[in-house]
Tab-separated table of C-alpha atoms and ligand atoms in Angstrom:
chain	number	residue	atom	x	y	z
W	1	MET	CA	0.000	0.000	0.000
W	2	ASN	CA	1.420	3.409	-0.895
W	3	MET	CA	1.188	6.598	1.176
W	4	VAL	CA	-1.689	8.064	-0.780
W	5	GLU	CA	-3.738	4.957	-0.233
W	6	ASN	CA	-2.945	5.043	3.491
W	7	HIS	CA	-4.500	8.435	4.127
W	8	ALA	CA	-7.353	8.065	1.734
W	9	ILE	CA	-10.802	7.167	2.934
W	10	ILE	CA	-11.597	6.441	-0.724
W	11	TYR	CA	-8.997	5.564	-3.311
W	12	ALA	CA	-10.042	5.070	-6.928
W	13	GLU	CA	-7.601	3.566	-9.387
W	14	ASN	CA	-7.729	3.482	-13.183
W	15	ILE	CA	-11.496	3.938	-13.308
W	16	VAL	CA	-13.061	3.510	-16.744
W	17	LYS	CA	-16.777	3.870	-17.331
W	18	SER	CA	-18.558	3.529	-20.636
W	19	TYR	CA	-22.312	3.578	-21.020
W	20	GLU	CA	-24.192	1.133	-23.250
W	21	THR	CA	-24.547	3.955	-25.774
W	22	GLY	CA	-20.799	3.773	-26.312
W	23	VAL	CA	-20.055	7.038	-24.525
W	24	LYS	CA	-16.842	6.795	-22.533
W	25	ALA	CA	-17.764	8.928	-19.521
W	26	LEU	CA	-14.614	8.252	-17.486
W	27	ASP	CA	-11.258	7.439	-18.989
W	28	ASP	CA	-8.647	6.142	-16.556
W	29	ILE	CA	-9.326	8.180	-13.424
W	30	THR	CA	-7.092	7.737	-10.384
W	31	LEU	CA	-7.656	9.832	-7.271
W	32	SER	CA	-7.796	9.845	-3.493
W	33	ILE	CA	-10.460	11.306	-1.256
W	34	LEU	CA	-8.786	12.304	1.980
W	35	LYS	CA	-10.534	12.348	5.329
W	36	GLY	CA	-11.478	15.841	6.448
W	37	ASN	CA	-11.106	17.326	2.972
W	38	VAL	CA	-13.605	19.171	0.822
W	39	THR	CA	-12.975	17.702	-2.609
W	40	VAL	CA	-14.587	19.699	-5.395
W	41	ILE	CA	-15.028	18.088	-8.810
W	42	LEU	CA	-15.329	20.777	-11.471
W	43	GLY	CA	-15.789	20.479	-15.214
W	44	PRO	CA	-18.141	21.376	-18.032
W	45	SER	CA	-21.460	19.665	-18.603
W	46	GLY	CA	-20.936	16.088	-19.775
W	47	SER	CA	-17.351	15.895	-18.499
W	48	GLY	CA	-18.193	12.968	-16.186
W	49	LYS	CA	-18.679	14.613	-12.758
W	50	THR	CA	-21.897	12.787	-11.842
W	51	THR	CA	-20.584	9.501	-13.206
W	52	LEU	CA	-17.455	9.833	-11.072
W	53	LEU	CA	-19.385	10.840	-7.950
W	54	ASN	CA	-21.752	7.890	-8.383
W	55	ILE	CA	-18.883	5.446	-8.705
W	56	LEU	CA	-17.054	6.839	-5.651
W	57	ALA	CA	-20.319	6.655	-3.684
W	58	LEU	CA	-21.007	3.042	-4.721
W	59	LEU	CA	-24.147	4.045	-6.610
W	60	ASP	CA	-22.656	2.777	-9.859
W	61	LYS	CA	-19.882	0.426	-10.912
W	62	PRO	CA	-16.958	1.062	-13.236
W	63	ASN	CA	-16.233	-1.164	-16.236
W	64	SER	CA	-12.705	-1.486	-14.971
W	65	GLY	CA	-10.567	-0.099	-12.188
W	66	LYS	CA	-10.794	-0.344	-8.432
W	67	VAL	CA	-12.535	1.534	-5.658
W	68	ILE	CA	-10.942	1.088	-2.234
W	69	LEU	CA	-12.970	2.248	0.764
W	70	ASP	CA	-11.134	2.375	4.084
W	71	GLY	CA	-8.578	-0.059	2.711
W	72	ARG	CA	-11.161	-2.531	1.411
W	73	ASP	CA	-11.780	-3.286	-2.264
W	74	VAL	CA	-15.458	-2.487	-2.841
W	75	SER	CA	-15.364	-2.537	-6.649
W	76	SER	CA	-17.583	-5.546	-7.123
W	77	LEU	CA	-20.012	-5.679	-4.237
W	78	GLU	CA	-23.561	-6.943	-4.535
W	79	GLU	CA	-26.075	-4.080	-4.571
W	80	ARG	CA	-27.426	-5.138	-1.171
W	81	GLU	CA	-24.041	-4.812	0.453
W	82	ALA	CA	-23.287	-1.536	-1.345
W	83	ALA	CA	-26.601	-0.147	-0.059
W	84	MET	CA	-25.669	-1.101	3.485
W	85	ILE	CA	-22.302	0.643	3.189
W	86	ARG	CA	-23.959	3.755	1.720
W	87	ASN	CA	-26.426	3.909	4.598
W	88	LYS	CA	-23.702	3.419	7.222
W	89	MET	CA	-20.917	5.549	5.784
W	90	PHE	CA	-22.258	8.067	3.271
W	91	GLY	CA	-24.632	10.991	3.176
W	92	PHE	CA	-26.161	12.347	-0.033
W	93	VAL	CA	-27.230	15.818	-1.146
W	94	PHE	CA	-28.834	16.309	-4.552
W	95	GLN	CA	-29.557	19.137	-6.966
W	96	PHE	CA	-33.299	18.381	-6.926
W	97	PHE	CA	-33.294	17.764	-3.155
W	98	TYR	CA	-35.257	14.479	-3.492
W	99	LEU	CA	-37.287	15.088	-0.381
W	100	ILE	CA	-40.409	12.891	-0.335
W	101	PRO	CA	-43.364	15.274	-0.768
W	102	GLU	CA	-45.836	13.078	1.147
W	103	LEU	CA	-43.609	13.047	4.229
W	104	SER	CA	-43.014	15.814	6.745
W	105	VAL	CA	-39.582	17.341	7.303
W	106	GLU	CA	-39.218	15.222	10.445
W	107	GLU	CA	-40.069	12.015	8.561
W	108	ASN	CA	-37.835	12.839	5.598
W	109	ILE	CA	-34.805	13.300	7.843
W	110	MET	CA	-35.680	10.215	9.902
W	111	ILE	CA	-35.709	7.698	7.024
W	112	PRO	CA	-31.959	6.924	6.921
W	113	LEU	CA	-31.968	6.506	10.716
W	114	MET	CA	-34.866	4.048	10.575
W	115	ILE	CA	-32.985	2.045	7.956
W	116	LYS	CA	-29.788	2.091	9.978
W	117	HIS	CA	-31.371	1.271	13.341
W	118	PRO	CA	-34.703	-0.448	12.632
W	119	ASN	CA	-35.024	-1.797	16.170
W	120	ARG	CA	-34.466	1.387	18.088
W	121	PRO	CA	-37.518	3.247	19.411
W	122	ILE	CA	-38.907	5.962	17.174
W	123	SER	CA	-38.707	8.414	20.105
W	124	GLU	CA	-34.921	8.131	19.950
W	125	HIS	CA	-34.944	8.943	16.206
W	126	ARG	CA	-37.299	11.872	16.834
W	127	GLU	CA	-34.958	13.355	19.396
W	128	LYS	CA	-32.047	13.152	16.986
W	129	VAL	CA	-34.022	14.837	14.219
W	130	GLN	CA	-35.117	17.596	16.562
W	131	ARG	CA	-31.554	18.150	17.684
W	132	ILE	CA	-30.191	18.480	14.150
W	133	LEU	CA	-33.040	20.770	13.064
W	134	LYS	CA	-32.305	23.032	16.008
W	135	GLU	CA	-28.654	23.152	15.067
W	136	PHE	CA	-29.647	24.341	11.592
W	137	HIS	CA	-32.235	26.814	12.970
W	138	LEU	CA	-35.038	24.928	11.256
W	139	GLU	CA	-36.823	23.531	14.299
W	140	HIS	CA	-39.983	25.471	13.377
W	141	LYS	CA	-40.183	23.428	10.142
W	142	LEU	CA	-40.377	20.049	11.909
W	143	HIS	CA	-43.973	19.401	10.841
W	144	SER	CA	-43.841	21.247	7.503
W	145	TYR	CA	-43.978	19.494	4.139
W	146	PRO	CA	-41.314	19.955	1.443
W	147	ASN	CA	-43.680	21.825	-0.902
W	148	ASN	CA	-44.055	24.568	1.683
W	149	LEU	CA	-40.327	25.245	1.962
W	150	SER	CA	-38.064	27.591	0.019
W	151	GLY	CA	-35.297	26.108	-2.117
W	152	GLY	CA	-32.659	27.108	0.418
W	153	GLU	CA	-34.672	25.511	3.239
W	154	LYS	CA	-35.178	22.331	1.215
W	155	GLN	CA	-31.460	22.041	0.667
W	156	ARG	CA	-30.683	22.649	4.342
W	157	ILE	CA	-33.175	19.878	5.164
W	158	GLY	CA	-31.324	17.786	2.549
W	159	ILE	CA	-28.089	18.492	4.433
W	160	CYS	CA	-29.750	17.479	7.731
W	161	ARG	CA	-30.877	14.209	6.151
W	162	SER	CA	-27.384	13.598	4.767
W	163	LEU	CA	-25.846	14.075	8.227
W	164	ILE	CA	-28.371	12.319	10.436
W	165	CYS	CA	-26.497	8.985	10.468
W	166	ASP	CA	-23.167	10.722	11.106
W	167	PRO	CA	-21.580	9.657	7.798
W	168	GLU	CA	-17.876	9.405	7.037
W	169	VAL	CA	-18.337	11.176	3.704
W	170	VAL	CA	-21.063	13.456	2.328
W	171	PHE	CA	-21.493	13.376	-1.460
W	172	ALA	CA	-23.215	16.308	-3.111
W	173	ASP	CA	-24.106	16.489	-6.801
W	174	GLU	CA	-24.654	20.093	-7.907
W	175	PRO	CA	-26.103	21.020	-4.508
W	176	THR	CA	-26.546	24.682	-5.459
W	177	GLY	CA	-27.918	23.913	-8.937
W	178	ASN	CA	-31.438	24.920	-7.954
W	179	LEU	CA	-30.650	27.726	-5.550
W	180	ASP	CA	-30.467	31.458	-6.107
W	181	ARG	CA	-27.179	33.256	-5.514
W	182	ASP	CA	-27.773	34.132	-1.861
W	183	SER	CA	-28.986	30.667	-0.901
W	184	SER	CA	-26.047	29.161	-2.794
W	185	LEU	CA	-23.537	31.245	-0.868
W	186	GLU	CA	-25.314	30.388	2.383
W	187	LEU	CA	-25.131	26.672	1.575
W	188	ILE	CA	-21.461	26.933	0.680
W	189	SER	CA	-20.628	28.558	4.010
W	190	LEU	CA	-22.733	25.967	5.827
W	191	ILE	CA	-20.699	23.198	4.180
W	192	GLN	CA	-17.515	25.048	5.081
W	193	SER	CA	-18.432	25.220	8.748
W	194	LEU	CA	-19.451	21.547	8.814
W	195	ASN	CA	-16.003	20.819	7.435
W	196	THR	CA	-13.919	23.116	9.614
W	197	GLU	CA	-15.893	22.752	12.860
W	198	LYS	CA	-16.966	19.117	12.661
W	199	GLY	CA	-14.305	17.728	10.358
W	200	LYS	CA	-16.890	16.378	7.915
W	201	THR	CA	-15.527	15.079	4.616
W	202	PHE	CA	-17.286	16.327	1.470
W	203	VAL	CA	-17.099	15.355	-2.183
W	204	ILE	CA	-18.928	17.892	-4.340
W	205	ALA	CA	-19.572	17.769	-8.076
W	206	THR	CA	-20.466	21.218	-9.366
W	207	HIS	CA	-20.285	23.961	-11.991
W	208	ASN	CA	-20.304	26.564	-9.256
W	209	GLU	CA	-16.815	28.027	-8.963
W	210	ASN	CA	-17.728	29.633	-5.632
W	211	PHE	CA	-16.999	26.202	-4.176
W	212	LEU	CA	-13.329	26.825	-4.966
W	213	LYS	CA	-13.225	29.153	-1.945
W	214	ILE	CA	-13.857	26.263	0.440
W	215	ALA	CA	-12.178	23.442	-1.493
W	216	THR	CA	-9.173	21.711	0.019
W	217	ASN	CA	-8.765	19.593	-3.094
W	218	VAL	CA	-9.938	20.364	-6.628
W	219	ILE	CA	-10.342	17.877	-9.458
W	220	TYR	CA	-10.948	19.246	-12.937
W	221	LEU	CA	-12.560	16.887	-15.389
W	222	SER	CA	-12.630	17.286	-19.131
W	223	ASN	CA	-14.011	14.566	-21.386
W	224	GLY	CA	-13.749	11.965	-18.668
W	225	LYS	CA	-10.117	12.735	-17.812
W	226	ILE	CA	-8.481	14.632	-14.959
W	227	ILE	CA	-6.712	17.728	-16.242
W	228	ASN	CA	-4.367	20.188	-14.594
W	229	ARG	CA	-5.633	23.749	-14.483
W	230	GLU	CA	-3.536	26.369	-12.756
Y	1	ATP	N1	-27.177	6.817	-18.034
Y	1	ATP	C1	-26.427	7.223	-19.066
Y	1	ATP	N2	-26.474	6.576	-20.238
Y	1	ATP	C2	-25.695	6.964	-21.275
Y	1	ATP	N3	-24.852	8.010	-21.258
Y	1	ATP	C3	-24.777	8.700	-20.107
Y	1	ATP	C4	-25.558	8.356	-18.951
Y	1	ATP	N4	-25.263	9.230	-17.964
Y	1	ATP	C5	-24.353	10.084	-18.468
Y	1	ATP	N5	-24.045	9.777	-19.752
Y	1	ATP	C6	-23.057	10.439	-20.626
Y	1	ATP	O1	-21.805	10.354	-19.987
Y	1	ATP	C7	-21.084	11.586	-20.072
Y	1	ATP	C8	-20.822	12.122	-18.667
Y	1	ATP	O2	-22.049	12.461	-18.065
Y	1	ATP	P1	-22.162	13.002	-16.578
Y	1	ATP	O3	-23.613	13.015	-16.221
Y	1	ATP	O4	-21.265	12.219	-15.714
Y	1	ATP	O5	-21.590	14.478	-16.762
Y	1	ATP	P2	-21.615	15.738	-15.772
Y	1	ATP	O6	-20.228	16.293	-15.786
Y	1	ATP	O7	-22.205	15.355	-14.475
Y	1	ATP	O8	-22.569	16.763	-16.539
Y	1	ATP	P3	-23.558	17.899	-15.933
Y	1	ATP	O9	-22.669	19.019	-15.502
Y	1	ATP	O10	-24.397	18.274	-17.092
Y	1	ATP	O11	-24.332	17.298	-14.812
Y	1	ATP	C9	-21.951	12.493	-20.930
Y	1	ATP	O12	-21.498	12.379	-22.261
Y	1	ATP	C10	-23.338	11.911	-20.788
Y	1	ATP	O13	-24.109	12.161	-21.941
Y	2	MG	MG1	-23.899	15.947	-13.428
């Protein structure tokens, strides 16, 4: 094992991904995601950001190459096992929020906890949700429904949901893609404080160059390859 691998929570080696259409979305990507870093993946539309994020987060599999998570090769896990790892170790934040409209804010945030600890009493989950909402100054939205929230509020609820199981890594795909400028800047500083104050590790795929201000590691993609951009 080399040094890079040692300090990496995720190490991806020689990742190639082609879709059935013949598009080569990723072409020999090797990178490390270091604990406590904010890794920002930048690149034009179609450069492979989402594909890369999904492979690092075990939502998709490469055609070839390896993904090492905490020293363990997870490149060819069964979906069931990958889902368990995602629930235990990862949090997810999405451009379109993906809150469930029929469920309240409390219930939306609680879902990953119920999956992780199905036998614990619901009162314990409730307390956790209330605590995190308070921390994000959203306690008054506990019983609201997603359709009655602003975009910025929805995304902060999305962040609460991503953090509720205390993940090792939070993956965010274009998290400011549906936010106005002020809400975007607010979200970026929220992510920064979660990183600097709580040591949370983030991997963020985005077009938004404002993320460069909080990045500790930047990966530029172009046509499925990592490029150097000074
Ligand atoms: N499910 C799919 N089937 C076939 N081709 C796909 C699929 N998903 C993505 N692609 C193609 O793979 C390439 C990389 O797409 P990807 O979604 O990873 O890019 P991206 O950098 O996230 O783009 P954007 O900034 O628009 O979100 C593109 O050429 C895209 O058309
Ligand atoms: Mg994308």
